[in-house]
PDB file of C-alpha atoms in Angstrom:
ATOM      1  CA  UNK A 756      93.016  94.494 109.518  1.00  0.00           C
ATOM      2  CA  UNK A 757      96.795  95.225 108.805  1.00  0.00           C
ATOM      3  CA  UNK A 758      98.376  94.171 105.848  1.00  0.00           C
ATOM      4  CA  UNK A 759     101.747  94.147 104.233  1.00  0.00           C
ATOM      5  CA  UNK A 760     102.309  94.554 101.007  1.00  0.00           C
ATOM      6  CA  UNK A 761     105.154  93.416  99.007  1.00  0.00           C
ATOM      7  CA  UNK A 762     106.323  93.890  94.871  1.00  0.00           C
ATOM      8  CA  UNK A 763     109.042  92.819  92.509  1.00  0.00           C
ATOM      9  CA  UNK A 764     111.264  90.974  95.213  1.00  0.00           C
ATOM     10  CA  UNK A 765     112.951  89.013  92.116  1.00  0.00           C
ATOM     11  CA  UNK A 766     115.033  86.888  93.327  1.00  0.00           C
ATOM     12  CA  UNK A 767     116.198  88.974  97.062  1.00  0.00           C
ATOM     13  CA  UNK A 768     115.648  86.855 100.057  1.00  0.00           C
ATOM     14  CA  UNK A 769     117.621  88.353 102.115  1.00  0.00           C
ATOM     15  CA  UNK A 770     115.372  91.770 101.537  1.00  0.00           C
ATOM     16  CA  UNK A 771     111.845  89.822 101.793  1.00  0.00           C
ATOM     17  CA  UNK A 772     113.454  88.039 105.386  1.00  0.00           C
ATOM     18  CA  UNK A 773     114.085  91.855 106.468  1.00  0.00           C
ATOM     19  CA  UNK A 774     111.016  93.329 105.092  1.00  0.00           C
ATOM     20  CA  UNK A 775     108.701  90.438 107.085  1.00  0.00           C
ATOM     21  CA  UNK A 776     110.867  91.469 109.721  1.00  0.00           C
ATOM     22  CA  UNK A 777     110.402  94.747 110.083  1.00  0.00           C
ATOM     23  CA  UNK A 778     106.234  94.946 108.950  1.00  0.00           C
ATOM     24  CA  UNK A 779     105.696  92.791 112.405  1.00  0.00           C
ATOM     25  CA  UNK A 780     102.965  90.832 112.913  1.00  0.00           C
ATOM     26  CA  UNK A 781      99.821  91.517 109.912  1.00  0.00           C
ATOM     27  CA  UNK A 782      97.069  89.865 109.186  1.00  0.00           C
ATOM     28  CA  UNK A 783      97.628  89.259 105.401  1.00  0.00           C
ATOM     29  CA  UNK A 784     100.449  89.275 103.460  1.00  0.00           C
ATOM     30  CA  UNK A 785      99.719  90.431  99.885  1.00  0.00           C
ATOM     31  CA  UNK A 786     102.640  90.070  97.010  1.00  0.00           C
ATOM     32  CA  UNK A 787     102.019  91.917  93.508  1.00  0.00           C
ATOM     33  CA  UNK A 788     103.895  90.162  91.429  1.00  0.00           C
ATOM     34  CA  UNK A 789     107.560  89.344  90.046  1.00  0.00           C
ATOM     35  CA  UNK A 790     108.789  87.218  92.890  1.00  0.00           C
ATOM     36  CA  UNK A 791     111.547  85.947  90.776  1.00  0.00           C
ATOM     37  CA  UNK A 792     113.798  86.861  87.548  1.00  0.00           C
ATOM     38  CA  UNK A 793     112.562  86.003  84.191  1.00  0.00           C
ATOM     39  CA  UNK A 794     115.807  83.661  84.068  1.00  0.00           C
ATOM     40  CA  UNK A 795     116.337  82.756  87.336  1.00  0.00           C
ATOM     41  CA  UNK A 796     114.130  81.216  90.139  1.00  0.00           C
ATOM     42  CA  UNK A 797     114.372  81.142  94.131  1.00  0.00           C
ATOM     43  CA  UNK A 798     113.108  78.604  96.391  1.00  0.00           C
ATOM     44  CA  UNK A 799     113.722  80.624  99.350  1.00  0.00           C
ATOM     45  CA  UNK A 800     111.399  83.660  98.431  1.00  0.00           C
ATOM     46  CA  UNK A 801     108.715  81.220  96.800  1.00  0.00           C
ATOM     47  CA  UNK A 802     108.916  78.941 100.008  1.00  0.00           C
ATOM     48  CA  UNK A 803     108.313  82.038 102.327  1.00  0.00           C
ATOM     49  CA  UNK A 804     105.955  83.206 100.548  1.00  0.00           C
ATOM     50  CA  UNK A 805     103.933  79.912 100.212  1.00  0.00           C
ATOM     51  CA  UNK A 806     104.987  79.394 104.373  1.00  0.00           C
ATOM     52  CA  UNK A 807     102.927  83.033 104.706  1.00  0.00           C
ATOM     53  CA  UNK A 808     100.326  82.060 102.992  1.00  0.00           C
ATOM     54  CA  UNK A 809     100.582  85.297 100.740  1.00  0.00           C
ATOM     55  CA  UNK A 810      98.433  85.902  98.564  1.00  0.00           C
ATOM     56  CA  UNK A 811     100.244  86.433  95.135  1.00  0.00           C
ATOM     57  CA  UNK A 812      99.706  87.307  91.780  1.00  0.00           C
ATOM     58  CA  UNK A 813     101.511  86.400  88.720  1.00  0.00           C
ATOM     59  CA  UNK A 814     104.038  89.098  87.175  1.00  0.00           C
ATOM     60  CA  UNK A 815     105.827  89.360  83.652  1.00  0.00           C
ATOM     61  CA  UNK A 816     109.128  87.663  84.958  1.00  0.00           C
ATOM     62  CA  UNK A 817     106.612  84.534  86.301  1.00  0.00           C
ATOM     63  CA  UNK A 818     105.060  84.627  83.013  1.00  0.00           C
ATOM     64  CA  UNK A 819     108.840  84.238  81.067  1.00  0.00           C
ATOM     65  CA  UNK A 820     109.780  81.266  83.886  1.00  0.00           C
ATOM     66  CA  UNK A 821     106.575  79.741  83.671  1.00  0.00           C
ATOM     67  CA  UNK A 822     105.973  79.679  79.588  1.00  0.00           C
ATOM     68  CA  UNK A 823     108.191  78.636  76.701  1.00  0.00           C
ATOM     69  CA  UNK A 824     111.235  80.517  77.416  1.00  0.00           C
ATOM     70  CA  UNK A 825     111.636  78.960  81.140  1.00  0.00           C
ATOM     71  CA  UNK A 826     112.725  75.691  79.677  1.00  0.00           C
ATOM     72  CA  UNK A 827     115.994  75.875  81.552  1.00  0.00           C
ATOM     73  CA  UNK A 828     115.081  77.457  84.487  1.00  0.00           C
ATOM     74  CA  UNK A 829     112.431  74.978  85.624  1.00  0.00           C
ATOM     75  CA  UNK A 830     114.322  71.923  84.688  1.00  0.00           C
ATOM     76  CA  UNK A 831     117.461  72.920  86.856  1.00  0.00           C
ATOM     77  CA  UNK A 832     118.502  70.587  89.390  1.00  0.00           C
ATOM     78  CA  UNK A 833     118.311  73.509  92.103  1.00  0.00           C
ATOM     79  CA  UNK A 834     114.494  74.927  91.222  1.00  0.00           C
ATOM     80  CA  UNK A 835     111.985  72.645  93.379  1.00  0.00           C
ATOM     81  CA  UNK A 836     109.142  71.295  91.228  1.00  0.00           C
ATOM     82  CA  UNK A 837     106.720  71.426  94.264  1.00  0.00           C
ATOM     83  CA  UNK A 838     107.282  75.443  94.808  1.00  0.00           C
ATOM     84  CA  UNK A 839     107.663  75.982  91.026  1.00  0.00           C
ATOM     85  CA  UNK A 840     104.112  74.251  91.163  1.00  0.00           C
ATOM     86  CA  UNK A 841     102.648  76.236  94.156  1.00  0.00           C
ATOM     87  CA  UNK A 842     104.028  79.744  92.195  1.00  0.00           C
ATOM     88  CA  UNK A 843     102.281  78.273  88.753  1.00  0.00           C
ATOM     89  CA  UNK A 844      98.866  78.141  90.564  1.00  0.00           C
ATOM     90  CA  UNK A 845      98.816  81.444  91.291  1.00  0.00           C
ATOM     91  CA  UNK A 846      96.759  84.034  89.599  1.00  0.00           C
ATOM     92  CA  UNK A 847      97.224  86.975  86.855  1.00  0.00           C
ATOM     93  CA  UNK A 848      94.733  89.019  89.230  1.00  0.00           C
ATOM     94  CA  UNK A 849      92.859  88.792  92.344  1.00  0.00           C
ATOM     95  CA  UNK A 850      89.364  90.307  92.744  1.00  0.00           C
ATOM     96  CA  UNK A 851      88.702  89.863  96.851  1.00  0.00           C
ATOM     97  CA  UNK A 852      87.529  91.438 100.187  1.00  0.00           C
ATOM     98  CA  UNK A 853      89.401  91.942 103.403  1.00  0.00           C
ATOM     99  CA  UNK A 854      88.443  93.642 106.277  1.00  0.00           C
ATOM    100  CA  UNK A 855      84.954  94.206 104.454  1.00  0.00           C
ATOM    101  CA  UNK A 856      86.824  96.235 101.720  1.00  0.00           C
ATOM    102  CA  UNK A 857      86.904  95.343  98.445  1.00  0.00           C
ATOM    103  CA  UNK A 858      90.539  94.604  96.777  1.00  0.00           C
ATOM    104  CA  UNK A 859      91.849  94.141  93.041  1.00  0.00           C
ATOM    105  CA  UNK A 860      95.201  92.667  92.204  1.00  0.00           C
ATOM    106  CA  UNK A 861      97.416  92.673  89.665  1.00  0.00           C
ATOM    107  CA  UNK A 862     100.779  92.889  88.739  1.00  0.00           C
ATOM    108  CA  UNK A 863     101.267  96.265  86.448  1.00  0.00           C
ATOM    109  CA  UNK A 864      97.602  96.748  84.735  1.00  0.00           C
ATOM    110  CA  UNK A 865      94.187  95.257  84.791  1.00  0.00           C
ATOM    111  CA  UNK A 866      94.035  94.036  81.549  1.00  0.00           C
ATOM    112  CA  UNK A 867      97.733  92.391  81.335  1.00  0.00           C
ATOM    113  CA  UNK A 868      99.203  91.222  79.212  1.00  0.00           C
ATOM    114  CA  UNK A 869     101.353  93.317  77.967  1.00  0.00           C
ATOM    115  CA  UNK A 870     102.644  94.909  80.804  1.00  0.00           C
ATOM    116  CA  UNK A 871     102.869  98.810  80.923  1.00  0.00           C
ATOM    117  CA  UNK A 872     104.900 100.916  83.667  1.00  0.00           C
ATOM    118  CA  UNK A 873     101.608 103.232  85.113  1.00  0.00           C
ATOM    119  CA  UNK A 874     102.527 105.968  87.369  1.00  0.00           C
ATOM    120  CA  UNK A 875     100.386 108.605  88.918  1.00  0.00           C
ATOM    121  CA  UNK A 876     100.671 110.755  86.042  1.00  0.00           C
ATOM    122  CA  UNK A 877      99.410 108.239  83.384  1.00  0.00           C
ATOM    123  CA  UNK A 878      96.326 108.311  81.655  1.00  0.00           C
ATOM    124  CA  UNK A 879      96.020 104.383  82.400  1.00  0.00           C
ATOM    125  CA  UNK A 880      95.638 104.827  86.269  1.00  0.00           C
ATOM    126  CA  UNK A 881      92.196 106.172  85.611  1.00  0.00           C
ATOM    127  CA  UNK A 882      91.072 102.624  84.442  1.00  0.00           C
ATOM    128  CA  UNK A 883      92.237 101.671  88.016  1.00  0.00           C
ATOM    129  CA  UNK A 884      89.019 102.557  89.698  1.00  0.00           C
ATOM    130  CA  UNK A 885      86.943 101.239  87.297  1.00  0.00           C
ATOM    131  CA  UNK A 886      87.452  98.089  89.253  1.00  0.00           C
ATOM    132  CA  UNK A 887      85.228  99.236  91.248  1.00  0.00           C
ATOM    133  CA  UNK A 888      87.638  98.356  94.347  1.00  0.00           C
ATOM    134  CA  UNK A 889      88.062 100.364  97.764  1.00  0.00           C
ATOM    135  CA  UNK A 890      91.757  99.546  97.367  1.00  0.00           C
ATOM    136  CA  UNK A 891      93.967  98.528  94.150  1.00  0.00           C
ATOM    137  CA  UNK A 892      97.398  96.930  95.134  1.00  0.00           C
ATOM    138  CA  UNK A 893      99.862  96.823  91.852  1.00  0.00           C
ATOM    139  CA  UNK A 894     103.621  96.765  91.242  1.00  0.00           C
ATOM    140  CA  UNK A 895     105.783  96.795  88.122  1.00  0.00           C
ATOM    141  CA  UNK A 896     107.162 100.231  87.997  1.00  0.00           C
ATOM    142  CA  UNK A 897     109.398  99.450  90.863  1.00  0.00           C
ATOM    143  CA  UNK A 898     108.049 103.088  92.534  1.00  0.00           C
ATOM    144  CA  UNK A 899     106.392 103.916  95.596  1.00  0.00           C
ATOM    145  CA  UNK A 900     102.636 104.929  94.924  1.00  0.00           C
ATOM    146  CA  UNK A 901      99.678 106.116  97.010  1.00  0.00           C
ATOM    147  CA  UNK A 902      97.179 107.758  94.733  1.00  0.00           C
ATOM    148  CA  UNK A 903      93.257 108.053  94.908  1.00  0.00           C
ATOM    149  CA  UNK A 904      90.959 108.257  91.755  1.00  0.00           C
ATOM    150  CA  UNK A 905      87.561 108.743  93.099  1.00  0.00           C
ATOM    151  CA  UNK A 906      86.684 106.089  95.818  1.00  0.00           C
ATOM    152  CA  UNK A 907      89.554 103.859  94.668  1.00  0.00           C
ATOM    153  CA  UNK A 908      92.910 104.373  96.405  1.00  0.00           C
ATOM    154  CA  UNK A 909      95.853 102.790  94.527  1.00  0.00           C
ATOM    155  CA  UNK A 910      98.579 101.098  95.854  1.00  0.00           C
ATOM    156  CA  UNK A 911     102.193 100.356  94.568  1.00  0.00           C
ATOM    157  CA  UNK A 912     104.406  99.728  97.697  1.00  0.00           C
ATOM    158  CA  UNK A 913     107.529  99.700  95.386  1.00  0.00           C
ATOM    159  CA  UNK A 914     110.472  97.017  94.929  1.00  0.00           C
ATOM    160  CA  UNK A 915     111.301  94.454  97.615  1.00  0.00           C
ATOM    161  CA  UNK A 916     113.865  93.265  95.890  1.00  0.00           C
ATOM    162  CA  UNK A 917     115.348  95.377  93.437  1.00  0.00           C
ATOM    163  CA  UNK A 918     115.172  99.234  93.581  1.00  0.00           C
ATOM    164  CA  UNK A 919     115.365 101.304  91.062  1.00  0.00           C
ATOM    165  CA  UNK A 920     113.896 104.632  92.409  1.00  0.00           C
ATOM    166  CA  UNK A 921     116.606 107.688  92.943  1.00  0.00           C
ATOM    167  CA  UNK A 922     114.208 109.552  94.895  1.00  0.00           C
ATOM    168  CA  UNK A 923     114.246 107.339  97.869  1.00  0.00           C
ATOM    169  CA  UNK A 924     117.803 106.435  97.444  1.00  0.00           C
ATOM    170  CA  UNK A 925     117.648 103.483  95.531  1.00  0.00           C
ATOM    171  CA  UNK A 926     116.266 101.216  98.459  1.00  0.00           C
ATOM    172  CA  UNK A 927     114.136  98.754  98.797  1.00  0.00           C
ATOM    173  CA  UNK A 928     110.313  98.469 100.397  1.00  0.00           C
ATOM    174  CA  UNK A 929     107.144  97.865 101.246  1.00  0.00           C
ATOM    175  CA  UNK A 930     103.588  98.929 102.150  1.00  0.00           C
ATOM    176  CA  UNK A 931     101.342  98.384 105.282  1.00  0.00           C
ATOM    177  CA  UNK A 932      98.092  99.565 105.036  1.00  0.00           C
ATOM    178  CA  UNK A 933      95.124  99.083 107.672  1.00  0.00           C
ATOM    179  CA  UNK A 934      91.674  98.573 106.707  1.00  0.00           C
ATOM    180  CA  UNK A 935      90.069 100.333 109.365  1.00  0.00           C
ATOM    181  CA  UNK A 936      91.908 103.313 109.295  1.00  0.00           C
ATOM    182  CA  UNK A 937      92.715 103.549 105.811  1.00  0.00           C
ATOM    183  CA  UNK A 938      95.965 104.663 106.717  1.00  0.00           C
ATOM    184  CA  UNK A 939      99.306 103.448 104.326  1.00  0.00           C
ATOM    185  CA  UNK A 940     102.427 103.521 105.259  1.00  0.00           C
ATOM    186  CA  UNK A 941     105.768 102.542 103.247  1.00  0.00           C
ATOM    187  CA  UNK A 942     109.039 101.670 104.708  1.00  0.00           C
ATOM    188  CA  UNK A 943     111.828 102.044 103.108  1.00  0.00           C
ATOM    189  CA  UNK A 944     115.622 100.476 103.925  1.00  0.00           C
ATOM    190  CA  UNK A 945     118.708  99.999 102.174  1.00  0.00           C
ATOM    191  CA  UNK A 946     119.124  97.064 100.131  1.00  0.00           C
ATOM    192  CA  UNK A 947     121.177  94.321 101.806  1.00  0.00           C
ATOM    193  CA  UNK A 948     122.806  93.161  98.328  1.00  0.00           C
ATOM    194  CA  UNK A 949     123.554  96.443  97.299  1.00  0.00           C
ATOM    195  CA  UNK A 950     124.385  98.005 100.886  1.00  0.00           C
ATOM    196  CA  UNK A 951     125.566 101.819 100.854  1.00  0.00           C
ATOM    197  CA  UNK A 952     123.906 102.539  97.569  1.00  0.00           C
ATOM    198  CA  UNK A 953     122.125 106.130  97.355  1.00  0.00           C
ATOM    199  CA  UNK A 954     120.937 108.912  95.307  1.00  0.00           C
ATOM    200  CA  UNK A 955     123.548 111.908  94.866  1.00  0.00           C
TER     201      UNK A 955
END
């Protein structure tokens, strides 16, 4: 099976339209997390995302929309109650299988919360095979990742919405891995709200 793989779109339509664009036809479209801003919600990257039929986990800037502090942002006359609905059903983490592999989900740790930034140097991304999944999708840290702890390769396929890595330029992306193969790919473009933005 081929599957794209999306993070931390917050907010960027425009990105997510180009991204699904560019991926081409998968199978599954998987979503780690922090579709919107903690303060500000988007019924075009929710509805596309519901229209996919991604699946999606929950992410810290869900969890500030959805719970006390998101007063405001889900009573505004623009934020649609049935898509704010649709996004509050989803879960903190998936446990699944597709393509006959096995697949964990989650937005920046298994445990969450609290939310920690875990790169391939952290001591934390050990606990990521103790899943006991062929493949671990995250997000979070806003960085591409592709890193294997024993049997468990991990997953990150960076921002697709907001980038904040220098060492691909500051651009956005995403991931496409195939079951089969067990070959990832990430593809990276510039940011249409922040076009011309790179690195020095």
């Amino acid at each position: 099976m081929r599957l794209g793989i999306v993070s931390d779109i917050h907010c960027n339509a425009e990105a997510l339209d180009i991204a699904i664009e560019r991926m081409g036809n998968v199978d599954e479209l998987l979503c780690a997390g922090d579709a919107i801003f903690q303060f500000r919600f988007s019924n075009d990257v929710v509805s596309r995302l519901r229209e996919l039929g991604a699946r999606m986990v929950l992410g810290n800037h869900e969890d500030v929309v959805l719970g006390p502090l998101g007063d405001r942002v889900r009573a505004h006359h623009t934020t649609d109650p049935e898509l704010l609905k649709w996004l509050s059903e989803q879960p903190r983490r998936i446990d699944t299988e597709i393509g006959g592999k096995k697949f964990t989900m989650f937005h920046a740790c298994p445990d969450e919360p609290p939310y920690e930034y875990v790169y391939s140097d952290s001591p934390r991304i050990k606990e990521f095979a103790e899943t006991g999944a062929d493949y671990v999708v995250y997000g979070h840290t806003h960085y591409e990742l592709l890193h294997r702890v024993n049997s468990t390769l991990i997953i990150n396929p960076g921002s697709t919405g907001q980038p904040r890595n220098p060492s691909n330029g500051f651009r956005v992306s995403y991931a496409i891995l195939d079951t089969q193969s067990g070959e990832v790919t990430f593809d990276i473009f510039d940011d249409p709200l922040r076009p011309g933005i790179r690195s020095t």
